[in-house]
PDB file of C-alpha atoms in Angstrom:
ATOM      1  CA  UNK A 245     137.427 -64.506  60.581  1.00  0.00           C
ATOM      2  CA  UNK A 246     134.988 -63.517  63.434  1.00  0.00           C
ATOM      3  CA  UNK A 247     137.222 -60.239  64.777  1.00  0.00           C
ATOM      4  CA  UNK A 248     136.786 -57.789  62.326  1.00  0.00           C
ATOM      5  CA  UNK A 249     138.686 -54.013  61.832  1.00  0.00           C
ATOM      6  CA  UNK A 250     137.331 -53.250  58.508  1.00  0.00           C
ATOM      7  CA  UNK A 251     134.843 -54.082  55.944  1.00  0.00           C
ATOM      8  CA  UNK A 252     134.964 -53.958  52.302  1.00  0.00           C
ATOM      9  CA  UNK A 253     132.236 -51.527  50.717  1.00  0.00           C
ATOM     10  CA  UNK A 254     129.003 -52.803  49.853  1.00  0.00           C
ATOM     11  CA  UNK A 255     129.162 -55.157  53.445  1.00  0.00           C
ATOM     12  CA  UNK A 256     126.836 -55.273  56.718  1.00  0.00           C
ATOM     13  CA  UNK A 257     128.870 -53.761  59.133  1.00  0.00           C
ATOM     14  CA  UNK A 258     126.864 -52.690  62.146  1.00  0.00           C
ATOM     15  CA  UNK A 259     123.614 -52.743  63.505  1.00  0.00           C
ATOM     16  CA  UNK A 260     122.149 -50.750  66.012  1.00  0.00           C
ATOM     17  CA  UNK A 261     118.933 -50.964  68.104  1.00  0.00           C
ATOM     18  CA  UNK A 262     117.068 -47.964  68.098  1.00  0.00           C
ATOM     19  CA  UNK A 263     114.702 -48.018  71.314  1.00  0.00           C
ATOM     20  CA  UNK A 264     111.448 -46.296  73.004  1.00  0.00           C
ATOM     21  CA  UNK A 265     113.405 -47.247  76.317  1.00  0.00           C
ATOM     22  CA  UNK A 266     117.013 -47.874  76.193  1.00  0.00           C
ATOM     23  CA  UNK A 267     117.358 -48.794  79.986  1.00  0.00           C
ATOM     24  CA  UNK A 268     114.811 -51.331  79.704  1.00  0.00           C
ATOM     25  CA  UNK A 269     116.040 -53.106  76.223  1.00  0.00           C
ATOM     26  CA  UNK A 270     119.483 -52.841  78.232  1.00  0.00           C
ATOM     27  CA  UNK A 271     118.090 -54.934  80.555  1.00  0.00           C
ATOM     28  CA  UNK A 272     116.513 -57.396  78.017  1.00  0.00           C
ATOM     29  CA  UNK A 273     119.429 -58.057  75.827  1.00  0.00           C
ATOM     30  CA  UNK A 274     121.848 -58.333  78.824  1.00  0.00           C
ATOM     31  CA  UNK A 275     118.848 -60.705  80.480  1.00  0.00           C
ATOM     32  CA  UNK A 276     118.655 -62.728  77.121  1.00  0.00           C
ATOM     33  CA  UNK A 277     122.228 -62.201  74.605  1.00  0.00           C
ATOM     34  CA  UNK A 278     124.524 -61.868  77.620  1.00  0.00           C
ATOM     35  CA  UNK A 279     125.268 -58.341  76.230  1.00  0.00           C
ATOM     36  CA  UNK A 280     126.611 -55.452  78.196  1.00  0.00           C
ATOM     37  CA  UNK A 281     125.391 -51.453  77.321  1.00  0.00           C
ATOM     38  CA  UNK A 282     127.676 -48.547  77.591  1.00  0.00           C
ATOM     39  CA  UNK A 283     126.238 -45.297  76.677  1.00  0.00           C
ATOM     40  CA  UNK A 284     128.963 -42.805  75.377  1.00  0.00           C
ATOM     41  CA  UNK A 285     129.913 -40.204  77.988  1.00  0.00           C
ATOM     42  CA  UNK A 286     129.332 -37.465  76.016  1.00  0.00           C
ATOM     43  CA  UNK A 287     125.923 -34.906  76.220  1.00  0.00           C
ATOM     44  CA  UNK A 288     126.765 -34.312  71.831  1.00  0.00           C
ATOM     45  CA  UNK A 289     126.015 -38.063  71.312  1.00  0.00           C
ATOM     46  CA  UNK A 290     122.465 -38.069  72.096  1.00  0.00           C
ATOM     47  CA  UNK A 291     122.411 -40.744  74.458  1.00  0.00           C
ATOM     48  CA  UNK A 292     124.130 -43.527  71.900  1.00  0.00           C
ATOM     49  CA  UNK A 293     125.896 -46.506  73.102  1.00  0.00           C
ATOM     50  CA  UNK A 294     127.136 -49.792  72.763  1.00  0.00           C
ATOM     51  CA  UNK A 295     126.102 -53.094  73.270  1.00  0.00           C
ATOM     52  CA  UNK A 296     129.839 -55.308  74.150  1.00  0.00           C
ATOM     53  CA  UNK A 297     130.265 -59.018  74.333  1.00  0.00           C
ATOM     54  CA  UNK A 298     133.318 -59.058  76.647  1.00  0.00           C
ATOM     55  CA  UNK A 299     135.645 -56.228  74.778  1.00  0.00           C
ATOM     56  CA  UNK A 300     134.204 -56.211  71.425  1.00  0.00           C
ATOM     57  CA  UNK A 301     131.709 -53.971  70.538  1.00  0.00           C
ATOM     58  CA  UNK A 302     129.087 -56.011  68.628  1.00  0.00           C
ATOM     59  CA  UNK A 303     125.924 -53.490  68.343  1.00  0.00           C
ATOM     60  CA  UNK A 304     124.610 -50.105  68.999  1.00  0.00           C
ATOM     61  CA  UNK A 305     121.820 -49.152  71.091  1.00  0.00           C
ATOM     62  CA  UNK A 306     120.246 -45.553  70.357  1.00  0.00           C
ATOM     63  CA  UNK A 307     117.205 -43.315  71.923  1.00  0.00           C
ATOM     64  CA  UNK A 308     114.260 -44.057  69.694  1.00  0.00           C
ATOM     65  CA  UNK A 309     113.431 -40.440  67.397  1.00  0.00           C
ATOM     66  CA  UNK A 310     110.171 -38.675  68.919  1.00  0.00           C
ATOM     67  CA  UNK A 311     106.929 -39.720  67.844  1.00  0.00           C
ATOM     68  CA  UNK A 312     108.650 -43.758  67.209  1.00  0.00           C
ATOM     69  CA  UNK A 313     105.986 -45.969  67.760  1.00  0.00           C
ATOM     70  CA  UNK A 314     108.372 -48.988  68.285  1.00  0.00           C
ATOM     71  CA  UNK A 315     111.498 -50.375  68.684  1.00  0.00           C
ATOM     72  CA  UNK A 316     113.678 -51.391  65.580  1.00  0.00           C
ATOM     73  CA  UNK A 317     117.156 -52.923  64.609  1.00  0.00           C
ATOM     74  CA  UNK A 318     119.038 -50.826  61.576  1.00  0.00           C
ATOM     75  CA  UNK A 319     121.049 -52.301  59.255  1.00  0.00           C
ATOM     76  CA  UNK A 320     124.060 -50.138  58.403  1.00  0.00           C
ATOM     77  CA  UNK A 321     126.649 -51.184  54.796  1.00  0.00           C
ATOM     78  CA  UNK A 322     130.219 -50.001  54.396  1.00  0.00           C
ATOM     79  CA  UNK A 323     130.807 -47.935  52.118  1.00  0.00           C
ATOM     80  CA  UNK A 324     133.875 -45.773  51.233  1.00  0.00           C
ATOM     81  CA  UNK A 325     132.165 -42.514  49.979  1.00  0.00           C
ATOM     82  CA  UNK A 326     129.239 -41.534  51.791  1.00  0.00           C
ATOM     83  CA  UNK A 327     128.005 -38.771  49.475  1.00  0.00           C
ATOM     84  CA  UNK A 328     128.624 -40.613  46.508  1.00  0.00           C
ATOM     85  CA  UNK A 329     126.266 -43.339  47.993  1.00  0.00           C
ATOM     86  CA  UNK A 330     123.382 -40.837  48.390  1.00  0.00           C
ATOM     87  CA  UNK A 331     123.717 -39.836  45.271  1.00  0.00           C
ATOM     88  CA  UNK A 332     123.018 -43.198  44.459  1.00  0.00           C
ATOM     89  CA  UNK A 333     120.031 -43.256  46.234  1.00  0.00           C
ATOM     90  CA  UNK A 334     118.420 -40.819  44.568  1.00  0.00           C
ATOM     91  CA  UNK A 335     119.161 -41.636  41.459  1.00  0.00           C
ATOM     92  CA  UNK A 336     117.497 -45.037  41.951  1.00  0.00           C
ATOM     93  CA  UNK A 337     114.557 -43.644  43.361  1.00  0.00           C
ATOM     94  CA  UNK A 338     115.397 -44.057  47.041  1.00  0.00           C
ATOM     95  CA  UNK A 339     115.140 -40.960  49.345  1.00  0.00           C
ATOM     96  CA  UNK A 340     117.890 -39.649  51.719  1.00  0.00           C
ATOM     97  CA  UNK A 341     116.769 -39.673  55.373  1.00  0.00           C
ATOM     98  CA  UNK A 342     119.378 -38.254  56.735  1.00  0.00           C
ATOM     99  CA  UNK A 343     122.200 -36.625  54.649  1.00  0.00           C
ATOM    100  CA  UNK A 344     125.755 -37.686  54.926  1.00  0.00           C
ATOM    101  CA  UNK A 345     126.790 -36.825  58.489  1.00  0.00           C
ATOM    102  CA  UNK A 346     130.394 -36.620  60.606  1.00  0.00           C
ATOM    103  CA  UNK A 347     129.669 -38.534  63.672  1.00  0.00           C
ATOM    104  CA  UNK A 348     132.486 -37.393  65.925  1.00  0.00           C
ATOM    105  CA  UNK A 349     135.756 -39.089  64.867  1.00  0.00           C
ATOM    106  CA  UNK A 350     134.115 -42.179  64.225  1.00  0.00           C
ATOM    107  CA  UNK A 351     132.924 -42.414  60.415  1.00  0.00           C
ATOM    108  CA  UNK A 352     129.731 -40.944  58.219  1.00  0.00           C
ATOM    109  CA  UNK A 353     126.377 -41.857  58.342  1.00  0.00           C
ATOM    110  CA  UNK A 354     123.722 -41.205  55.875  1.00  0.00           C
ATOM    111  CA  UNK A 355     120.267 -42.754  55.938  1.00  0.00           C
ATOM    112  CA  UNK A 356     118.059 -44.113  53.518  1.00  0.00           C
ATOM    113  CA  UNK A 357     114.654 -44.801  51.815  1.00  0.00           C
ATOM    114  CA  UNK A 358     114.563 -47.184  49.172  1.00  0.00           C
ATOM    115  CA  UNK A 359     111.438 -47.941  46.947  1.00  0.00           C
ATOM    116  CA  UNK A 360     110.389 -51.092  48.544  1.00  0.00           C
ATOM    117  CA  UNK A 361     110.061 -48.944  51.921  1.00  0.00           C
ATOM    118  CA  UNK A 362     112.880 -50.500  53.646  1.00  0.00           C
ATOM    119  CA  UNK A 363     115.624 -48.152  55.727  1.00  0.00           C
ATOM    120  CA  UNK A 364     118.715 -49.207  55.801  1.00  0.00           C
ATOM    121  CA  UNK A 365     122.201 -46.861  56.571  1.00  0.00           C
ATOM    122  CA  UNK A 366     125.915 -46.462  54.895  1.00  0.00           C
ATOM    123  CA  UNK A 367     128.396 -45.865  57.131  1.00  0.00           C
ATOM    124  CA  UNK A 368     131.837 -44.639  56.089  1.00  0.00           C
ATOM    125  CA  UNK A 369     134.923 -45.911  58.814  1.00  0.00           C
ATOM    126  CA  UNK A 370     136.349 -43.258  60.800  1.00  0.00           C
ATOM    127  CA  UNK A 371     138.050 -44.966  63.700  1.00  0.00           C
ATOM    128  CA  UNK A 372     134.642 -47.193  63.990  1.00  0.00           C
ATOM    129  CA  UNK A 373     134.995 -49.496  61.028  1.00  0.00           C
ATOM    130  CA  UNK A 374     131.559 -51.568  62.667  1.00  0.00           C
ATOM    131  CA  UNK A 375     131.221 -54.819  64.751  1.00  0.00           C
ATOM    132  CA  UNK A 376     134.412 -55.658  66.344  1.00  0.00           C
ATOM    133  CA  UNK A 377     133.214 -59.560  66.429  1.00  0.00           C
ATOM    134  CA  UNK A 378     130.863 -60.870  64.048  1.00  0.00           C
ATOM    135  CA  UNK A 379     129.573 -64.290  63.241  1.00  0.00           C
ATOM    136  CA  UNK A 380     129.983 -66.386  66.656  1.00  0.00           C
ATOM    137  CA  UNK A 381     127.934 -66.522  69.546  1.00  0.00           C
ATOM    138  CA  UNK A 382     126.802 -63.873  70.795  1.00  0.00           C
ATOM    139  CA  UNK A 383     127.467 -61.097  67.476  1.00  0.00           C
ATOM    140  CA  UNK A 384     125.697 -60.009  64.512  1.00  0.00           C
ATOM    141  CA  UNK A 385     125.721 -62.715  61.864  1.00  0.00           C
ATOM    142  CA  UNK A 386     123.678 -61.932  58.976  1.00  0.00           C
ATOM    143  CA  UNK A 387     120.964 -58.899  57.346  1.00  0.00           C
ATOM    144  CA  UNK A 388     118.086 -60.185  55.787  1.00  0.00           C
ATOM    145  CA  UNK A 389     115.607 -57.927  53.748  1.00  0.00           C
ATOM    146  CA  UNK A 390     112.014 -58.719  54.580  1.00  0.00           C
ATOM    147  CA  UNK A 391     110.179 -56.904  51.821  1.00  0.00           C
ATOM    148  CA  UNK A 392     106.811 -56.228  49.821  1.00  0.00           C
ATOM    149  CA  UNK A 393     108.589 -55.499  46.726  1.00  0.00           C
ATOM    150  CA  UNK A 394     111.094 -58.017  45.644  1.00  0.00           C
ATOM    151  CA  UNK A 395     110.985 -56.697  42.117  1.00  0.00           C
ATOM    152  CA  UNK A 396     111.763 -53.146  43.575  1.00  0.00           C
ATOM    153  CA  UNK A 397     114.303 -53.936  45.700  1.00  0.00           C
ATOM    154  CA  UNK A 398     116.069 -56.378  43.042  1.00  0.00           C
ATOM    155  CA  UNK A 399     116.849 -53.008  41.285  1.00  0.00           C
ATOM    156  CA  UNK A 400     117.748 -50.770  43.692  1.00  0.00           C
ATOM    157  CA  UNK A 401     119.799 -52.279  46.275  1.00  0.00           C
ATOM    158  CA  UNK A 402     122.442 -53.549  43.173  1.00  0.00           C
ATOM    159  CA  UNK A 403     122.463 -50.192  42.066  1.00  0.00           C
ATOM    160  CA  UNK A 404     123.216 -48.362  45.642  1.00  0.00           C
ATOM    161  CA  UNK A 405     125.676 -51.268  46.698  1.00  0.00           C
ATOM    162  CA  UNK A 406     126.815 -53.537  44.006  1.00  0.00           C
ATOM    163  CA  UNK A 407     125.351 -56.559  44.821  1.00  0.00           C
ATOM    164  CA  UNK A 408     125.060 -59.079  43.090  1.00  0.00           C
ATOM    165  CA  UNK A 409     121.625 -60.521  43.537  1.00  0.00           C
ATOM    166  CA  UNK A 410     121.660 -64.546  43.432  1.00  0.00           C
ATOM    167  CA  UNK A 411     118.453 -66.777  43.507  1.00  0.00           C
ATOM    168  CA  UNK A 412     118.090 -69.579  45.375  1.00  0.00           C
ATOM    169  CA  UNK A 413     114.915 -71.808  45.562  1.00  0.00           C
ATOM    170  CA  UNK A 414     114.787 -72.781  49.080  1.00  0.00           C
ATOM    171  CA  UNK A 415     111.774 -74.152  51.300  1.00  0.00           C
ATOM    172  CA  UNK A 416     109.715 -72.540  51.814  1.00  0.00           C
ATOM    173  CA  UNK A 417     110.036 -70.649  48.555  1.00  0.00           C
ATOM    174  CA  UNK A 418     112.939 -68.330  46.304  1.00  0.00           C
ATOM    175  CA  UNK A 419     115.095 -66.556  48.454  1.00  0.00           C
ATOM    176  CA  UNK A 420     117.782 -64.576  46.912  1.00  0.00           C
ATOM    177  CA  UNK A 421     121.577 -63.849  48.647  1.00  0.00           C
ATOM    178  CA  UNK A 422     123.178 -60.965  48.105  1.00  0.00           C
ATOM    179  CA  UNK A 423     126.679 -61.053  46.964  1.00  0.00           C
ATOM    180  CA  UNK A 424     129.570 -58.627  47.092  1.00  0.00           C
ATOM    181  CA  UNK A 425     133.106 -60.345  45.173  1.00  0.00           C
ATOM    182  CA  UNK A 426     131.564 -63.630  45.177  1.00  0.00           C
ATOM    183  CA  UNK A 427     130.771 -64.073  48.651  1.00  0.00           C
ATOM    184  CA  UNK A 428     127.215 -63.812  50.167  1.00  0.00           C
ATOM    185  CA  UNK A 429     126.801 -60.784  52.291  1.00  0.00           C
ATOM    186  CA  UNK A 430     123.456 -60.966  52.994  1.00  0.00           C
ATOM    187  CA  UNK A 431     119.617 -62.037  52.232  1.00  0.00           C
ATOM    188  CA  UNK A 432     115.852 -60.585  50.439  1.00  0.00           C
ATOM    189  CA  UNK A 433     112.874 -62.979  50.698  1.00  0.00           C
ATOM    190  CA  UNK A 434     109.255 -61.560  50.367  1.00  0.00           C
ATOM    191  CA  UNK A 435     107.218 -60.614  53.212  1.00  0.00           C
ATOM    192  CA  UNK A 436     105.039 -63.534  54.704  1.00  0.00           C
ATOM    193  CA  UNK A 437     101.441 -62.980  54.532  1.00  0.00           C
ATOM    194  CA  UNK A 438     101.073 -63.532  58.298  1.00  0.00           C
ATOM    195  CA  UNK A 439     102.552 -59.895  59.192  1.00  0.00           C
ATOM    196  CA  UNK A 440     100.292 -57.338  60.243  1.00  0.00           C
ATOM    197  CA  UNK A 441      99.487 -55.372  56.970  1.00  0.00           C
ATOM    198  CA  UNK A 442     100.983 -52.282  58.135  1.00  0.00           C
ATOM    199  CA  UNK A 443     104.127 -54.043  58.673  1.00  0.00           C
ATOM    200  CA  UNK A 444     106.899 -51.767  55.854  1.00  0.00           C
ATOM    201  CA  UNK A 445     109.454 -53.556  54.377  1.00  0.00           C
ATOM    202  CA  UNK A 446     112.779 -53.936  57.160  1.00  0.00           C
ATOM    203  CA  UNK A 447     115.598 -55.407  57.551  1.00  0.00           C
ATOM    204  CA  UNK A 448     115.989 -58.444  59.811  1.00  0.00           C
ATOM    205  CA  UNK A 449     119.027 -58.565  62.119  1.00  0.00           C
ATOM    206  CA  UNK A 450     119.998 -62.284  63.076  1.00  0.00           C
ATOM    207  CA  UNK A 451     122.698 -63.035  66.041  1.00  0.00           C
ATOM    208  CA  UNK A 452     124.634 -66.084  66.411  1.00  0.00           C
ATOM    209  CA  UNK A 453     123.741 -67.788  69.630  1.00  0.00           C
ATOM    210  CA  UNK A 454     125.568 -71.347  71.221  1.00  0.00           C
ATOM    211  CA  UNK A 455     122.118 -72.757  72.334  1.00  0.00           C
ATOM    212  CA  UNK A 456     119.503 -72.124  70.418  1.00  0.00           C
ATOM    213  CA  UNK A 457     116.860 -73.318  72.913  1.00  0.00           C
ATOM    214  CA  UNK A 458     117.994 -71.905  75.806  1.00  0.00           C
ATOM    215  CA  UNK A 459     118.272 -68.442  74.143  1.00  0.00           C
ATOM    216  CA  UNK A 460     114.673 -68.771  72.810  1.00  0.00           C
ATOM    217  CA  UNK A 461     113.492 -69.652  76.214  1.00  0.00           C
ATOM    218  CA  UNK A 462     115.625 -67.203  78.013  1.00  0.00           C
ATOM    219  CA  UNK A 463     113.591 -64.199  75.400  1.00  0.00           C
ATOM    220  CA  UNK A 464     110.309 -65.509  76.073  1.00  0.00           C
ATOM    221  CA  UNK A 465     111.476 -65.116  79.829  1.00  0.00           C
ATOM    222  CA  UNK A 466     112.072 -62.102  79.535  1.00  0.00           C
ATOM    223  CA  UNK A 467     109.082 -61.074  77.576  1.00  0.00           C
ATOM    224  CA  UNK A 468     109.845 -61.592  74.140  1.00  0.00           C
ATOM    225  CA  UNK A 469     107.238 -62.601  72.084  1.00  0.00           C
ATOM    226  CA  UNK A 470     107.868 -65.768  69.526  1.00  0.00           C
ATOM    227  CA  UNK A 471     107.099 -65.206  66.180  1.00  0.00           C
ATOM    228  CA  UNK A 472     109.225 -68.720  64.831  1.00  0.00           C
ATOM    229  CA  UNK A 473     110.763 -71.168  67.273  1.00  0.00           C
ATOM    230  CA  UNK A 474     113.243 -73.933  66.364  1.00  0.00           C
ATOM    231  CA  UNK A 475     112.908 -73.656  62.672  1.00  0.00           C
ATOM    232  CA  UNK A 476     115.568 -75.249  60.466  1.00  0.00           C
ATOM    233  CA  UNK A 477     117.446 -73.235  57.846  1.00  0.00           C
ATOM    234  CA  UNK A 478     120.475 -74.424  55.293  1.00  0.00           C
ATOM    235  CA  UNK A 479     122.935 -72.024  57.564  1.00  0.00           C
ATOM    236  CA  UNK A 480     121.431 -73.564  60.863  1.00  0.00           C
ATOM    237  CA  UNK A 481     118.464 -73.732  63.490  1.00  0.00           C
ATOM    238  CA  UNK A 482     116.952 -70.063  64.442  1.00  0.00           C
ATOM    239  CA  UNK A 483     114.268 -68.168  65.880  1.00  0.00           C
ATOM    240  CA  UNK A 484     112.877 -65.064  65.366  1.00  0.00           C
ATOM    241  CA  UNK A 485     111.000 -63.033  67.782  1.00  0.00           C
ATOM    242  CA  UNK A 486     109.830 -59.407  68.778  1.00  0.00           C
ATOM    243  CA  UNK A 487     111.592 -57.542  71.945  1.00  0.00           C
ATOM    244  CA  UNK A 488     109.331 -56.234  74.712  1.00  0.00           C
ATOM    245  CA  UNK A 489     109.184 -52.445  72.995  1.00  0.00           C
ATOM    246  CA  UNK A 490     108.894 -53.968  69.489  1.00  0.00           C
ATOM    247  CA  UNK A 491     111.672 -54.433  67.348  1.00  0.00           C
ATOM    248  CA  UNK A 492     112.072 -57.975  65.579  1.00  0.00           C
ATOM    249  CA  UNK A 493     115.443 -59.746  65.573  1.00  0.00           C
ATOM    250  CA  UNK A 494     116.257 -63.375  64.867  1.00  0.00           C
ATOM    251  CA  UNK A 495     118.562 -65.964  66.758  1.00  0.00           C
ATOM    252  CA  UNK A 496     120.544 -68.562  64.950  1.00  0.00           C
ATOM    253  CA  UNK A 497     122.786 -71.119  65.660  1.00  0.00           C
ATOM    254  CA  UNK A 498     124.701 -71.619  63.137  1.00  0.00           C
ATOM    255  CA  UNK A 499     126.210 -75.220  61.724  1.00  0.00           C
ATOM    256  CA  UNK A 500     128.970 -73.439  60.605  1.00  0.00           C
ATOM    257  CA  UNK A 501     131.850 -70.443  61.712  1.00  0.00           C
ATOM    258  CA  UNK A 502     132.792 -68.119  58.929  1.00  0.00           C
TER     259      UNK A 502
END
């Protein structure tokens, strides 16, 4: 089902874009994903808003903290107890960013460290359960964790989550899916070499697009710069590049609807 009004606990269910210059990445995604901003009309949200694909809201699009150097998509997980999940975190060896937090009416937020260095965000459903459309063009489709650690990250995502972690030997190399009830909810594989060695651990956003080559060429258009083009995957053909202010997201288009 690709309109969604809930998630089970332990799933992706939003990601959000949090930029050094939200009128200009705006411009980009609108320019490149077809995507339309609205910023929340309210001084107490701190400049959040949304990125829609005609009424659905698909993404969120935050004011980068001070002293950011670049651009980056979050990855946030359902969950249905917010402090119980931080508690979780610590005792796994993660550290809590950002302690549970009421975001208006709309849910709980906490924030997260986990060993491997990767952030990543639990969100507990107010009357924002996530992405209103996911997995068809143009919506969030999958969260993959690009890391430096497998074997630390094996350990404690399981343990904050419940996922089941399940192998796969893939070209070019093991990749593992995470599961939640038997159903894959979303990806590790180990850092490439050819990052920049400064490059932490993150979490890789991916969007479901209709044309793959036309969406690659409309980012480098735009000024995206290519880090894969065209590359074929089981799930389908994808790209992955890095916006004009920094923050990496991939492109896919997908053989298959789920």
């Amino acid at each position: 089902m690709s309109r969604r009004s809930e998630y089970a606990p332990g799933v992706p269910c939003w990601v959000d874009l949090s930029s050094t210059d939200v009128g200009a990445s705006a411009r980009f995604y609108e320019e490149v994903l077809g995507w339309r901003a609205e910023t929340i009309d309210d001084p107490a949200a701190g400049g959040y808003g949304m990125f829609l694909h005609g009424d659905r809201k698909v993404a969120g699009l935050v004011p980068a903290m001070a002293g950011q150097p670049v651009s980056t998509w979050d990855t946030f997980v359902a969950t249905d107890d917010a402090e119980a999940l931080a508690d979780r975190v610590r005792q796994a060896g993660g550290t809590v960013a950002m302690k549970p937090t009421q975001v208006f009416e709309h849910g709980i937020v906490t924030v997260f460290r986990a060993p491997d260095g990767s952030f990543a965000a639990g969100w507990q459903a107010g009357d924002h359960p996530g992405a209103e459309l996911v997995n068809e063009p143009v919506s969030f489709c999958w969260s993959e964790l690009v890391t430096r650690d497998l074997p630390a990250a094996e350990t404690f995502y399981p343990a904050v989550f419940g996922w089941d972690p399940r192998p796969l030997e893939t070209p070019p190399g093991k990749y593992t899916e995470w599961h939640v009830g038997g159903h894959a909810v979303g990806g590790m594989l180990e850092m490439d070499p050819g990052y920049p060695a400064a490059t932490p651990s993150f979490w890789m956003t991916y969007v479901a697009v209709a044309d793959l080559d036309a969406t690659t060429a409309a980012a480098e258009r735009a000024g995206a710069r290519m880090l894969v083009s065209g590359v074929d995957a089981t799930p389908g053909r994808f790209s992955a590049f890095t916006d004009p202010h920094g923050a990496t997201i991939s492109i896919i288009q997908l053989h298959e609807i789920s």
